[in-house]
Coordinates of C-alpha atoms in Angstrom, one line a residue:
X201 CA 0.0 0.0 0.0
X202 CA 1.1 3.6 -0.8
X203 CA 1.9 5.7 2.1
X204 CA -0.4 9.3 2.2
X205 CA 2.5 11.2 1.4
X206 CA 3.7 9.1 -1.9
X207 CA 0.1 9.0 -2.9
X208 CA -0.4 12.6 -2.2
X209 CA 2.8 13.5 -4.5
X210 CA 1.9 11.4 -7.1
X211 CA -1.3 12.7 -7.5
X212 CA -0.1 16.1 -7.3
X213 CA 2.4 15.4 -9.7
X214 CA 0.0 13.7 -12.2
X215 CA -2.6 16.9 -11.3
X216 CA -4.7 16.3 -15.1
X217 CA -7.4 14.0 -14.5
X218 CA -8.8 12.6 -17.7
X219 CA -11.8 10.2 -18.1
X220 CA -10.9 7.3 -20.9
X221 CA -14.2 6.1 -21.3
X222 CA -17.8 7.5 -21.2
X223 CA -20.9 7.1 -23.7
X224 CA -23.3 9.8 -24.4
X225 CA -27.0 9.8 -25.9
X226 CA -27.9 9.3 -28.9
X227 CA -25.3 8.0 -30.5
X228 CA -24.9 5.5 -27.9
X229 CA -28.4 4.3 -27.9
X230 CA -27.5 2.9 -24.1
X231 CA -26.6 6.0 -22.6
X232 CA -29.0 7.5 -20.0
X233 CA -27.4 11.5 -20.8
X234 CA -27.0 13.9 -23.4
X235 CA -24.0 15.5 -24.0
X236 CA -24.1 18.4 -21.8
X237 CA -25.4 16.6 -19.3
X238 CA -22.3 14.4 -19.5
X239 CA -20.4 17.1 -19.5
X240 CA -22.0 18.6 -16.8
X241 CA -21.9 16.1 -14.8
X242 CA -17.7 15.8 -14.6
X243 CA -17.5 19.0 -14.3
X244 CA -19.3 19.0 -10.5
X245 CA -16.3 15.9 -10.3
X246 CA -13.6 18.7 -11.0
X247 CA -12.9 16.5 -13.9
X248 CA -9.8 17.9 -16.4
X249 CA -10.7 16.2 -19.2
X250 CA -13.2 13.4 -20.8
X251 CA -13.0 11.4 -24.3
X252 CA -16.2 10.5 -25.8
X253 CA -16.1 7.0 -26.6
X254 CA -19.1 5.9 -28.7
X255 CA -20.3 2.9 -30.0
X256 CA -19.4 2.3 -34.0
X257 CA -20.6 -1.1 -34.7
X258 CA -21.5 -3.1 -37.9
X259 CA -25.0 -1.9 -37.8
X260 CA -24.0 1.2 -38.6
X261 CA -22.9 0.3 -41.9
X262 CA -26.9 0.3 -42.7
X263 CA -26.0 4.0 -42.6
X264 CA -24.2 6.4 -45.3
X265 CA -20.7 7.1 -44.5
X266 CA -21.9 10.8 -44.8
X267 CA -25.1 10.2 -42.4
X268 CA -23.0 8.8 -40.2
X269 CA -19.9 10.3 -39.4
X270 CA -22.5 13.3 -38.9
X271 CA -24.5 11.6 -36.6
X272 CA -21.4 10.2 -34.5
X273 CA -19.5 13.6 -34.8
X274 CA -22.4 15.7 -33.2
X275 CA -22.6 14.1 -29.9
X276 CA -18.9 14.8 -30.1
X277 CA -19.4 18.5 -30.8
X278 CA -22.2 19.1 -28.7
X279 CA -20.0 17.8 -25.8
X280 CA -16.8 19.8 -27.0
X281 CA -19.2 23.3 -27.2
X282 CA -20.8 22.4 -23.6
X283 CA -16.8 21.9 -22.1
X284 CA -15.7 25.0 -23.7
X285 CA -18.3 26.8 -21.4
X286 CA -18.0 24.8 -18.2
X287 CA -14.1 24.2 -18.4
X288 CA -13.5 20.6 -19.6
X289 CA -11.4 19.7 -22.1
X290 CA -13.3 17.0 -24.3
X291 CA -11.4 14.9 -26.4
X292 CA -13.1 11.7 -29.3
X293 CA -12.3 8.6 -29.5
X294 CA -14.3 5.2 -30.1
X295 CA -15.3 2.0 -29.4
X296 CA -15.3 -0.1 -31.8
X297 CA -17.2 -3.6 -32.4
X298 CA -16.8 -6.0 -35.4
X299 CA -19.2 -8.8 -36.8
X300 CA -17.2 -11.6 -36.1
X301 CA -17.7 -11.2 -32.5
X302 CA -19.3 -9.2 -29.2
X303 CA -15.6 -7.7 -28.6
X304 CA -15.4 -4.0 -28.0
X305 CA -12.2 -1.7 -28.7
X306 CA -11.3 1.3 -27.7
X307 CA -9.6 3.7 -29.7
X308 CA -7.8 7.1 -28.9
X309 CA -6.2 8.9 -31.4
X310 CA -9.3 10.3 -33.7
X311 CA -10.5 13.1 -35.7
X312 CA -13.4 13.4 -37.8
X313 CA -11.5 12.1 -40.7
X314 CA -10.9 9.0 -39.0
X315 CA -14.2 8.7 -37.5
X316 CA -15.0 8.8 -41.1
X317 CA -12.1 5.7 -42.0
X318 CA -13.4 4.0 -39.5
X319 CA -16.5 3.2 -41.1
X320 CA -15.4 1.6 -43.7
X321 CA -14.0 -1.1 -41.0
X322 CA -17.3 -1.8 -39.4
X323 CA -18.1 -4.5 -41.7
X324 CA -14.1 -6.1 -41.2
X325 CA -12.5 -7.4 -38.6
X326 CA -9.9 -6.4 -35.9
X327 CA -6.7 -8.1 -37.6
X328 CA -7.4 -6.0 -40.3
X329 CA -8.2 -2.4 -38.8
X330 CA -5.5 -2.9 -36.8
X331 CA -2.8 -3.7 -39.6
X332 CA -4.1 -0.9 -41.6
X333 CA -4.9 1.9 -38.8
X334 CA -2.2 1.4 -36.5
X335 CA 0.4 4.4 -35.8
X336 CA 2.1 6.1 -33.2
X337 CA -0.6 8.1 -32.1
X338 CA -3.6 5.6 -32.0
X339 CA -3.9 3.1 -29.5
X340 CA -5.9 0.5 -29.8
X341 CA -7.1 -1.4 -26.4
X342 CA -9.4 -4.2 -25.9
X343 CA -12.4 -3.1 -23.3
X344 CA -13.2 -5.3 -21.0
X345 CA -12.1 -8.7 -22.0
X346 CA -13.1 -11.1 -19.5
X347 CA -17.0 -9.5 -19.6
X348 CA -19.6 -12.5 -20.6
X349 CA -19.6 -13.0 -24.1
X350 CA -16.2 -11.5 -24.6
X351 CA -13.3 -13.4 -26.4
X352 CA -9.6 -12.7 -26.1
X353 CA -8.4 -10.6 -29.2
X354 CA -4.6 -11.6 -30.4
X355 CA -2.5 -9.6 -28.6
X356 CA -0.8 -8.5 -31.6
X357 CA -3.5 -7.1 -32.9
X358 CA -3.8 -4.7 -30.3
X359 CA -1.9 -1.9 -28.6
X360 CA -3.0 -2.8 -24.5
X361 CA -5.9 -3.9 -22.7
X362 CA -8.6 -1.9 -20.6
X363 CA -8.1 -3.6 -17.2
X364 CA -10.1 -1.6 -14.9
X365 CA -13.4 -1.0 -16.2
X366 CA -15.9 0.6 -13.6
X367 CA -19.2 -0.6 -15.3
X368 CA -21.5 -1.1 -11.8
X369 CA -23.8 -3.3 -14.2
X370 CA -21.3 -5.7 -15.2
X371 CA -18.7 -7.8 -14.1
X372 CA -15.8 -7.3 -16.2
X373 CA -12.9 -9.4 -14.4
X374 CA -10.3 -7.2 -13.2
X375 CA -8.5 -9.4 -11.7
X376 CA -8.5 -11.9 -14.6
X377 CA -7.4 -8.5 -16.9
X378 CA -5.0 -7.7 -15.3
X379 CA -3.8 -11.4 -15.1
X380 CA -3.7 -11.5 -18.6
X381 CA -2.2 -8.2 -19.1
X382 CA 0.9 -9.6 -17.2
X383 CA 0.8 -12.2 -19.7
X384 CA 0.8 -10.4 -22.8
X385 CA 2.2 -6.8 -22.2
X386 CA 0.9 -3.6 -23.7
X387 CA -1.0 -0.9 -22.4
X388 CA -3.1 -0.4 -19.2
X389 CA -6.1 1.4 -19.3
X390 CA -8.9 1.9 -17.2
X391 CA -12.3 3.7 -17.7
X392 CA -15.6 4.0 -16.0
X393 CA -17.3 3.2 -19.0
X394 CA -20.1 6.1 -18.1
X395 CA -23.6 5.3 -19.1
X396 CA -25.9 6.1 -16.6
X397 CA -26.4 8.0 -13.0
X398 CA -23.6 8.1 -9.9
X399 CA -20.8 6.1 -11.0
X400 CA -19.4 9.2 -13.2
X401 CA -15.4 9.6 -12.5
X402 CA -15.3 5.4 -11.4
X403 CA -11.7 5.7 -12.7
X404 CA -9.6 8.2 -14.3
X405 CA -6.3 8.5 -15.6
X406 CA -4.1 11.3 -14.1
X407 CA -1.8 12.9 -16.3
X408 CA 1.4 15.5 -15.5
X409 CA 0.1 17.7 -18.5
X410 CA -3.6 17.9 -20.2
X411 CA -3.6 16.4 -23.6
X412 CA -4.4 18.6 -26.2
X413 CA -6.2 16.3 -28.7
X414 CA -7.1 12.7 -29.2
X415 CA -3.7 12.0 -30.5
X416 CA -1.6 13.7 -27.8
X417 CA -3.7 11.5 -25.3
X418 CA -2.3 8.6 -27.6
X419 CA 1.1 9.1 -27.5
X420 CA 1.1 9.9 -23.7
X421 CA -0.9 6.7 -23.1
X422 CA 2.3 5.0 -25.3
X423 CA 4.7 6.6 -23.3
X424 CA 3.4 5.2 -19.7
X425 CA 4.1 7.9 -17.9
X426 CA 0.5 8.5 -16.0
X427 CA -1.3 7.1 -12.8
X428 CA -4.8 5.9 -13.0
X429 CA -6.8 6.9 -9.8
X430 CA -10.1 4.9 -8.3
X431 CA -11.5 7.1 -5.4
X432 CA -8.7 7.2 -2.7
X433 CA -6.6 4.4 -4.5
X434 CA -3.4 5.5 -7.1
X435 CA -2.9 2.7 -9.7
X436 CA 0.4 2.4 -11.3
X437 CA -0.2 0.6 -14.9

């Protein structure tokens, strides 16, 4: 266990808290909040900084490419105008589901003219985005492997794994993560995977300086050097 004082310096030295995953309505159909309200919401946390992680799934493809980069984009932009005004620094990312199985991946290192290559992928599989998207400032984690009806991805198709996710309504085997994360290397992450009412700010990562955009969160992610911080416990990945 961390002494007060260590945990006290760390977490003033690592002073940019930035949530890693959170869902907002209606581009995630599942999501109880809008936007603002999302936004909202971490900023009464004191929150530094949140990535908008929405669902892009093969469905979607039922969609133009046009129709739906707009339609995923505006959640994005609504929640980017609302942190302007209330002081939170809202950065896009994705997550990211294929036909060939119920996996989810999360991706940081986005724009909209990704969002918009990324559609073409919704219908492909991971070995494939991955070989073709991959660069050093994307990262590409699994989300919650060991959740029921998950499946291990190849580890080589991936940049890290999403150990600690804070999802109250499911059991996503943290323990087992981060046995297999041991295993296989890569990245940590951890997210509170924010859908619905009080379990906003589960997790967060803490970082020594804000990033700037999608892809600076990427390459600082890459470069290891953050905390992650649950409540009164610091987390070193």
């Amino acid at each position: 266990m961390l002494s007060t004082r260590v945990k006290s310096d760390l977490l003033d030295a690592y002073r940019y808290t930035v949530e890693l995953h959170a869902h907002t309505s209606p581009v995630s159909r599942c999501a109880d909040f809008s936007p603002e309200e999302t936004i909202a919401r971490y900023r009464a946390l004191g929150v530094d900084a949140v990535v908008i992680t929405n669902h892009a799934q093969p469905q979607h493809k039922d969609m133009s490419q046009e129709e739906w980069v707009s339609f995923y984009c505006n959640d994005y932009v609504r929640a980017k105008l609302a942190g302007e005004q209330l002081g939170v620094h809202v950065l896009l990312g994705l997550e990211m589901r294929f036909p060939d199985s119920n996996n989810d991946y999360l991706v940081y290192g986005a724009d909209e003219a990704f969002v918009r290559k990324a559609w073409e992928y919704l219908d492909k599989d991971l070995h494939t985005f991955y070989t073709q998207c991959t660069q050093d400032d994307r990262v590409i984690v699994q989300a919650h492997p060991f959740r029921k009806g998950m499946v291990l991805a190849d580890p080589a198709d991936l940049d890290g794994i999403e150990v600690y996710n804070m999802h109250p309504g499911h059991n996503s085997g943290i323990a087992l993560a981060a046995r297999h994360q041991a295993r296989v290397g890569g990245i940590v992450t951890g997210g509170t995977d924010f859908h619905h009412e009080g379990h906003q700010g589960g997790i967060l990562a803490c970082f020594k300086e804000r990033p700037d955009d999608s892809y600076a969160l990427a390459r600082m992610l890459r470069s290891g050097d953050y905390i992650l911080q649950m409540g009164n416990t610091v987390i070193l990945p």
